[in-house]
Amino acid sequence: MRWDAQALNPAPGDRGPSKGPRTGDPGAGEPGVTSGRGQSPATDALLPLIGLVRSVTTPEFAGVTFHEVTAKSVLNKVVAGSRMPFEWTINPYRGCSHACVYCFARKSHTYLDFDAGLDFDSQVVVKINAAEVLRRELAKPSWGRQHVALGTNTDPYQRAEGRYRLMPGIIGALADSGTPLSILTKGTLLARDIPLLKHAAAQVPVGVGISLAMTDERLSEAVEPGTPGPRARLKLITRLREAGLPCGVMAMPILPWLSDSDEALDSLFASLAAAGATGVTAGALYLKPGTREWFMQWIAREHPQLAGKYRRLYGTGSYASKEYRAWLSGRIRYFKALHGFSGSQGFSHSDLNGDPGSNDPNSTGTVSYDPNSIDPRDEEAQYPAGSIPEPAALAGARHGSHTAEAAQPTLF
């Protein structure tokens, strides 16, 4: 069927027929995280929003509704005081059909009057004029060609990108304007744009990051059911490196009692090294409000024996205990060193104070540290080598001195 034939725009208050939960969605047959609407995905929440063009469903994406909007602006300024290593972001999509039960961005969907659970997975907002608007914004005399990061909230290479093809126009607009860029994704659809990224890297500094935190295909299918599996993402890392592009890996989240064993960590870092990753950072599951409720429901349903452990480990906060993060830090440092990643940062972006880690395979991973000095916000603030342009390259780009050679990956 043609995509256009599937457009639907129900009148406000008319939700239309309920599609029900998708197979594999958290909450299938169980209560979800809702905003008082029950379990059915919303179809009318965006109708009052200025810029809505139409809402679309199609058998190709069963259970997902796409809300096509025209945006007035696509460049987002990072909030003042943020520790992030970039000042600007672009999110061509809101909501994500990858349906990762742990996704930290879930609460952002509530700003659109959607819920943070099933709606986040099944109600996807598409900024169909993103490239056109971006070119206008980049052409303003005030634009300083600062690094722009993509994929910081929802994935720009989720499945719908195969239909909407927003990223080629966005990449081209950034490169043509002399603006450095970086992309973080789980989507193997990125391979489609490797030639375009190589061309962009000859014009501006480019970083590429892949999110991959486990090699267990069954676990991946359970916690991130809409994503390409680990093997597919490992092949993508290799393709990027063979194309001469950098590729850092965000090995997050490591899931307590599910993917934090020595066997799991050894498999992960060995696979990333074999694939050619330029750098890796790893860290424990982060449970922001909105995400916490959805994930805890999933744990209680799928792994009831772990529900109490998770409640004790996370208490009432978003972060695992400092003691757990210190333990995990030691294990990550050990396996990174074992597989040749010791030259880059070890645990969730910034190492804890104290011993740089033991090379003893029988070590418990315990390190000496001051628990009060561990700020998890700092742990989130840096990215692995290759995933964002290096500071020196960014400085050169602002002064117009970037060359194709400078865009080649460098370990640090």
PDB file of N, CA and C in Angstrom, residues 137-194:
ATOM      1  N   GLU A 137      18.490  28.011   9.290  1.00  0.00           N
ATOM      2  CA  GLU A 137      19.098  28.375  10.571  1.00  0.00           C
ATOM      3  C   GLU A 137      20.618  28.473  10.469  1.00  0.00           C
ATOM      4  N   LEU A 138      21.230  27.562   9.707  1.00  0.00           N
ATOM      5  CA  LEU A 138      22.685  27.568   9.565  1.00  0.00           C
ATOM      6  C   LEU A 138      23.174  28.731   8.714  1.00  0.00           C
ATOM      7  N   ALA A 139      22.300  29.300   7.897  1.00  0.00           N
ATOM      8  CA  ALA A 139      22.676  30.412   7.027  1.00  0.00           C
ATOM      9  C   ALA A 139      22.661  31.762   7.743  1.00  0.00           C
ATOM     10  N   LYS A 140      22.166  31.791   8.965  1.00  0.00           N
ATOM     11  CA  LYS A 140      22.120  33.063   9.692  1.00  0.00           C
ATOM     12  C   LYS A 140      23.529  33.542  10.030  1.00  0.00           C
ATOM     13  N   PRO A 141      23.791  34.826   9.904  1.00  0.00           N
ATOM     14  CA  PRO A 141      25.124  35.348  10.222  1.00  0.00           C
ATOM     15  C   PRO A 141      25.552  35.052  11.657  1.00  0.00           C
ATOM     16  N   SER A 142      24.589  34.873  12.544  1.00  0.00           N
ATOM     17  CA  SER A 142      24.910  34.637  13.955  1.00  0.00           C
ATOM     18  C   SER A 142      25.371  33.210  14.244  1.00  0.00           C
ATOM     19  N   TRP A 143      25.184  32.287  13.275  1.00  0.00           N
ATOM     20  CA  TRP A 143      25.557  30.906  13.536  1.00  0.00           C
ATOM     21  C   TRP A 143      27.073  30.773  13.619  1.00  0.00           C
ATOM     22  N   GLY A 144      27.569  30.191  14.725  1.00  0.00           N
ATOM     23  CA  GLY A 144      29.004  30.114  14.976  1.00  0.00           C
ATOM     24  C   GLY A 144      29.646  28.800  14.608  1.00  0.00           C
ATOM     25  N   ARG A 145      28.950  27.919  13.911  1.00  0.00           N
ATOM     26  CA  ARG A 145      29.483  26.624  13.467  1.00  0.00           C
ATOM     27  C   ARG A 145      29.966  25.764  14.640  1.00  0.00           C
ATOM     28  N   GLN A 146      29.217  25.813  15.742  1.00  0.00           N
ATOM     29  CA  GLN A 146      29.518  24.939  16.867  1.00  0.00           C
ATOM     30  C   GLN A 146      29.097  23.510  16.549  1.00  0.00           C
ATOM     31  N   HIS A 147      29.732  22.573  17.214  1.00  0.00           N
ATOM     32  CA  HIS A 147      29.428  21.155  17.060  1.00  0.00           C
ATOM     33  C   HIS A 147      27.954  20.895  17.350  1.00  0.00           C
ATOM     34  N   VAL A 148      27.293  20.139  16.462  1.00  0.00           N
ATOM     35  CA  VAL A 148      25.890  19.755  16.622  1.00  0.00           C
ATOM     36  C   VAL A 148      25.828  18.233  16.774  1.00  0.00           C
ATOM     37  N   ALA A 149      25.143  17.780  17.822  1.00  0.00           N
ATOM     38  CA  ALA A 149      25.035  16.343  18.106  1.00  0.00           C
ATOM     39  C   ALA A 149      23.649  15.831  17.741  1.00  0.00           C
ATOM     40  N   LEU A 150      23.599  14.683  17.079  1.00  0.00           N
ATOM     41  CA  LEU A 150      22.340  14.027  16.723  1.00  0.00           C
ATOM     42  C   LEU A 150      22.247  12.684  17.441  1.00  0.00           C
ATOM     43  N   GLY A 151      21.033  12.338  17.877  1.00  0.00           N
ATOM     44  CA  GLY A 151      20.835  11.074  18.565  1.00  0.00           C
ATOM     45  C   GLY A 151      20.969  11.177  20.062  1.00  0.00           C
ATOM     46  N   THR A 152      20.908  12.392  20.600  1.00  0.00           N
ATOM     47  CA  THR A 152      21.079  12.570  22.037  1.00  0.00           C
ATOM     48  C   THR A 152      19.792  12.308  22.806  1.00  0.00           C
ATOM     49  N   ASN A 153      18.659  12.315  22.138  1.00  0.00           N
ATOM     50  CA  ASN A 153      17.387  12.077  22.816  1.00  0.00           C
ATOM     51  C   ASN A 153      16.708  10.841  22.231  1.00  0.00           C
ATOM     52  N   THR A 154      16.248  10.908  20.996  1.00  0.00           N
ATOM     53  CA  THR A 154      15.697   9.722  20.337  1.00  0.00           C
ATOM     54  C   THR A 154      16.515   9.425  19.081  1.00  0.00           C
ATOM     55  N   ASP A 155      16.449   8.186  18.647  1.00  0.00           N
ATOM     56  CA  ASP A 155      17.377   7.703  17.616  1.00  0.00           C
ATOM     57  C   ASP A 155      17.030   8.255  16.231  1.00  0.00           C
ATOM     58  N   PRO A 156      17.991   8.927  15.571  1.00  0.00           N
ATOM     59  CA  PRO A 156      17.723   9.462  14.230  1.00  0.00           C
ATOM     60  C   PRO A 156      17.697   8.387  13.154  1.00  0.00           C
ATOM     61  N   TYR A 157      18.149   7.176  13.476  1.00  0.00           N
ATOM     62  CA  TYR A 157      18.130   6.079  12.508  1.00  0.00           C
ATOM     63  C   TYR A 157      17.195   4.946  12.953  1.00  0.00           C
ATOM     64  N   GLN A 158      16.111   5.315  13.652  1.00  0.00           N
ATOM     65  CA  GLN A 158      15.082   4.314  13.892  1.00  0.00           C
ATOM     66  C   GLN A 158      14.447   3.938  12.560  1.00  0.00           C
ATOM     67  N   ARG A 159      13.646   2.890  12.544  1.00  0.00           N
ATOM     68  CA  ARG A 159      13.184   2.299  11.275  1.00  0.00           C
ATOM     69  C   ARG A 159      12.508   3.305  10.347  1.00  0.00           C
ATOM     70  N   ALA A 160      11.794   4.261  10.907  1.00  0.00           N
ATOM     71  CA  ALA A 160      11.055   5.209  10.072  1.00  0.00           C
ATOM     72  C   ALA A 160      11.970   6.046   9.191  1.00  0.00           C
ATOM     73  N   GLU A 161      13.240   6.166   9.557  1.00  0.00           N
ATOM     74  CA  GLU A 161      14.167   6.939   8.733  1.00  0.00           C
ATOM     75  C   GLU A 161      14.310   6.330   7.348  1.00  0.00           C
ATOM     76  N   GLY A 162      14.083   5.031   7.227  1.00  0.00           N
ATOM     77  CA  GLY A 162      14.110   4.409   5.905  1.00  0.00           C
ATOM     78  C   GLY A 162      13.036   4.954   4.991  1.00  0.00           C
ATOM     79  N   ARG A 163      11.940   5.385   5.570  1.00  0.00           N
ATOM     80  CA  ARG A 163      10.857   5.991   4.788  1.00  0.00           C
ATOM     81  C   ARG A 163      11.057   7.496   4.620  1.00  0.00           C
ATOM     82  N   TYR A 164      11.370   8.200   5.708  1.00  0.00           N
ATOM     83  CA  TYR A 164      11.378   9.666   5.662  1.00  0.00           C
ATOM     84  C   TYR A 164      12.692  10.266   5.144  1.00  0.00           C
ATOM     85  N   ARG A 165      13.797   9.561   5.298  1.00  0.00           N
ATOM     86  CA  ARG A 165      15.094   9.999   4.761  1.00  0.00           C
ATOM     87  C   ARG A 165      15.397  11.460   5.159  1.00  0.00           C
ATOM     88  N   LEU A 166      15.316  11.726   6.434  1.00  0.00           N
ATOM     89  CA  LEU A 166      15.632  13.067   6.935  1.00  0.00           C
ATOM     90  C   LEU A 166      17.136  13.277   7.119  1.00  0.00           C
ATOM     91  N   MET A 167      17.845  12.209   7.472  1.00  0.00           N
ATOM     92  CA  MET A 167      19.253  12.369   7.827  1.00  0.00           C
ATOM     93  C   MET A 167      20.162  12.799   6.681  1.00  0.00           C
ATOM     94  N   PRO A 168      19.993  12.312   5.450  1.00  0.00           N
ATOM     95  CA  PRO A 168      20.876  12.804   4.380  1.00  0.00           C
ATOM     96  C   PRO A 168      20.819  14.323   4.231  1.00  0.00           C
ATOM     97  N   GLY A 169      19.622  14.900   4.277  1.00  0.00           N
ATOM     98  CA  GLY A 169      19.506  16.344   4.171  1.00  0.00           C
ATOM     99  C   GLY A 169      20.117  17.070   5.345  1.00  0.00           C
ATOM    100  N   ILE A 170      19.982  16.493   6.547  1.00  0.00           N
ATOM    101  CA  ILE A 170      20.555  17.114   7.740  1.00  0.00           C
ATOM    102  C   ILE A 170      22.074  17.052   7.701  1.00  0.00           C
ATOM    103  N   ILE A 171      22.629  15.898   7.379  1.00  0.00           N
ATOM    104  CA  ILE A 171      24.085  15.763   7.292  1.00  0.00           C
ATOM    105  C   ILE A 171      24.644  16.713   6.234  1.00  0.00           C
ATOM    106  N   GLY A 172      23.988  16.753   5.072  1.00  0.00           N
ATOM    107  CA  GLY A 172      24.452  17.637   4.010  1.00  0.00           C
ATOM    108  C   GLY A 172      24.405  19.096   4.406  1.00  0.00           C
ATOM    109  N   ALA A 173      23.337  19.505   5.089  1.00  0.00           N
ATOM    110  CA  ALA A 173      23.214  20.900   5.506  1.00  0.00           C
ATOM    111  C   ALA A 173      24.315  21.276   6.486  1.00  0.00           C
ATOM    112  N   LEU A 174      24.593  20.401   7.439  1.00  0.00           N
ATOM    113  CA  LEU A 174      25.631  20.693   8.428  1.00  0.00           C
ATOM    114  C   LEU A 174      27.005  20.767   7.766  1.00  0.00           C
ATOM    115  N   ALA A 175      27.329  19.782   6.941  1.00  0.00           N
ATOM    116  CA  ALA A 175      28.645  19.764   6.292  1.00  0.00           C
ATOM    117  C   ALA A 175      28.821  20.955   5.362  1.00  0.00           C
ATOM    118  N   ASP A 176      27.808  21.269   4.583  1.00  0.00           N
ATOM    119  CA  ASP A 176      27.912  22.379   3.633  1.00  0.00           C
ATOM    120  C   ASP A 176      28.101  23.721   4.336  1.00  0.00           C
ATOM    121  N   SER A 177      27.599  23.831   5.552  1.00  0.00           N
ATOM    122  CA  SER A 177      27.726  25.086   6.297  1.00  0.00           C
ATOM    123  C   SER A 177      29.004  25.167   7.111  1.00  0.00           C
ATOM    124  N   GLY A 178      29.803  24.092   7.093  1.00  0.00           N
ATOM    125  CA  GLY A 178      31.032  24.087   7.882  1.00  0.00           C
ATOM    126  C   GLY A 178      30.809  23.772   9.345  1.00  0.00           C
ATOM    127  N   THR A 179      29.715  23.068   9.653  1.00  0.00           N
ATOM    128  CA  THR A 179      29.365  22.762  11.038  1.00  0.00           C
ATOM    129  C   THR A 179      29.766  21.339  11.411  1.00  0.00           C
ATOM    130  N   PRO A 180      30.636  21.151  12.404  1.00  0.00           N
ATOM    131  CA  PRO A 180      30.991  19.804  12.860  1.00  0.00           C
ATOM    132  C   PRO A 180      29.763  19.075  13.393  1.00  0.00           C
ATOM    133  N   LEU A 181      29.763  17.753  13.256  1.00  0.00           N
ATOM    134  CA  LEU A 181      28.605  16.986  13.683  1.00  0.00           C
ATOM    135  C   LEU A 181      28.998  15.650  14.261  1.00  0.00           C
ATOM    136  N   SER A 182      28.085  15.102  15.050  1.00  0.00           N
ATOM    137  CA  SER A 182      28.256  13.743  15.560  1.00  0.00           C
ATOM    138  C   SER A 182      26.901  13.055  15.574  1.00  0.00           C
ATOM    139  N   ILE A 183      26.932  11.737  15.475  1.00  0.00           N
ATOM    140  CA  ILE A 183      25.719  10.928  15.433  1.00  0.00           C
ATOM    141  C   ILE A 183      25.868   9.775  16.414  1.00  0.00           C
ATOM    142  N   LEU A 184      24.846   9.554  17.236  1.00  0.00           N
ATOM    143  CA  LEU A 184      24.796   8.389  18.117  1.00  0.00           C
ATOM    144  C   LEU A 184      23.545   7.603  17.776  1.00  0.00           C
ATOM    145  N   THR A 185      23.681   6.302  17.546  1.00  0.00           N
ATOM    146  CA  THR A 185      22.540   5.513  17.088  1.00  0.00           C
ATOM    147  C   THR A 185      22.687   4.042  17.450  1.00  0.00           C
ATOM    148  N   LYS A 186      21.571   3.349  17.479  1.00  0.00           N
ATOM    149  CA  LYS A 186      21.532   1.888  17.478  1.00  0.00           C
ATOM    150  C   LYS A 186      21.148   1.366  16.095  1.00  0.00           C
ATOM    151  N   GLY A 187      20.790   2.244  15.177  1.00  0.00           N
ATOM    152  CA  GLY A 187      20.201   1.850  13.919  1.00  0.00           C
ATOM    153  C   GLY A 187      21.207   1.515  12.837  1.00  0.00           C
ATOM    154  N   THR A 188      21.145   0.301  12.300  1.00  0.00           N
ATOM    155  CA  THR A 188      22.058  -0.094  11.231  1.00  0.00           C
ATOM    156  C   THR A 188      21.714   0.583   9.905  1.00  0.00           C
ATOM    157  N   LEU A 189      20.594   1.285   9.856  1.00  0.00           N
ATOM    158  CA  LEU A 189      20.273   2.079   8.674  1.00  0.00           C
ATOM    159  C   LEU A 189      21.333   3.154   8.419  1.00  0.00           C
ATOM    160  N   LEU A 190      22.125   3.461   9.431  1.00  0.00           N
ATOM    161  CA  LEU A 190      23.237   4.387   9.258  1.00  0.00           C
ATOM    162  C   LEU A 190      24.146   3.969   8.107  1.00  0.00           C
ATOM    163  N   ALA A 191      24.250   2.666   7.848  1.00  0.00           N
ATOM    164  CA  ALA A 191      25.124   2.181   6.769  1.00  0.00           C
ATOM    165  C   ALA A 191      24.753   2.800   5.432  1.00  0.00           C
ATOM    166  N   ARG A 192      23.503   3.095   5.228  1.00  0.00           N
ATOM    167  CA  ARG A 192      23.051   3.731   3.988  1.00  0.00           C
ATOM    168  C   ARG A 192      23.785   5.045   3.736  1.00  0.00           C
ATOM    169  N   ASP A 193      24.111   5.759   4.815  1.00  0.00           N
ATOM    170  CA  ASP A 193      24.676   7.097   4.687  1.00  0.00           C
ATOM    171  C   ASP A 193      26.188   7.149   4.876  1.00  0.00           C
ATOM    172  N   ILE A 194      26.859   5.988   4.868  1.00  0.00           N
ATOM    173  CA  ILE A 194      28.316   5.986   5.013  1.00  0.00           C
ATOM    174  C   ILE A 194      28.999   6.818   3.918  1.00  0.00           C
TER     175      ILE A 194
END
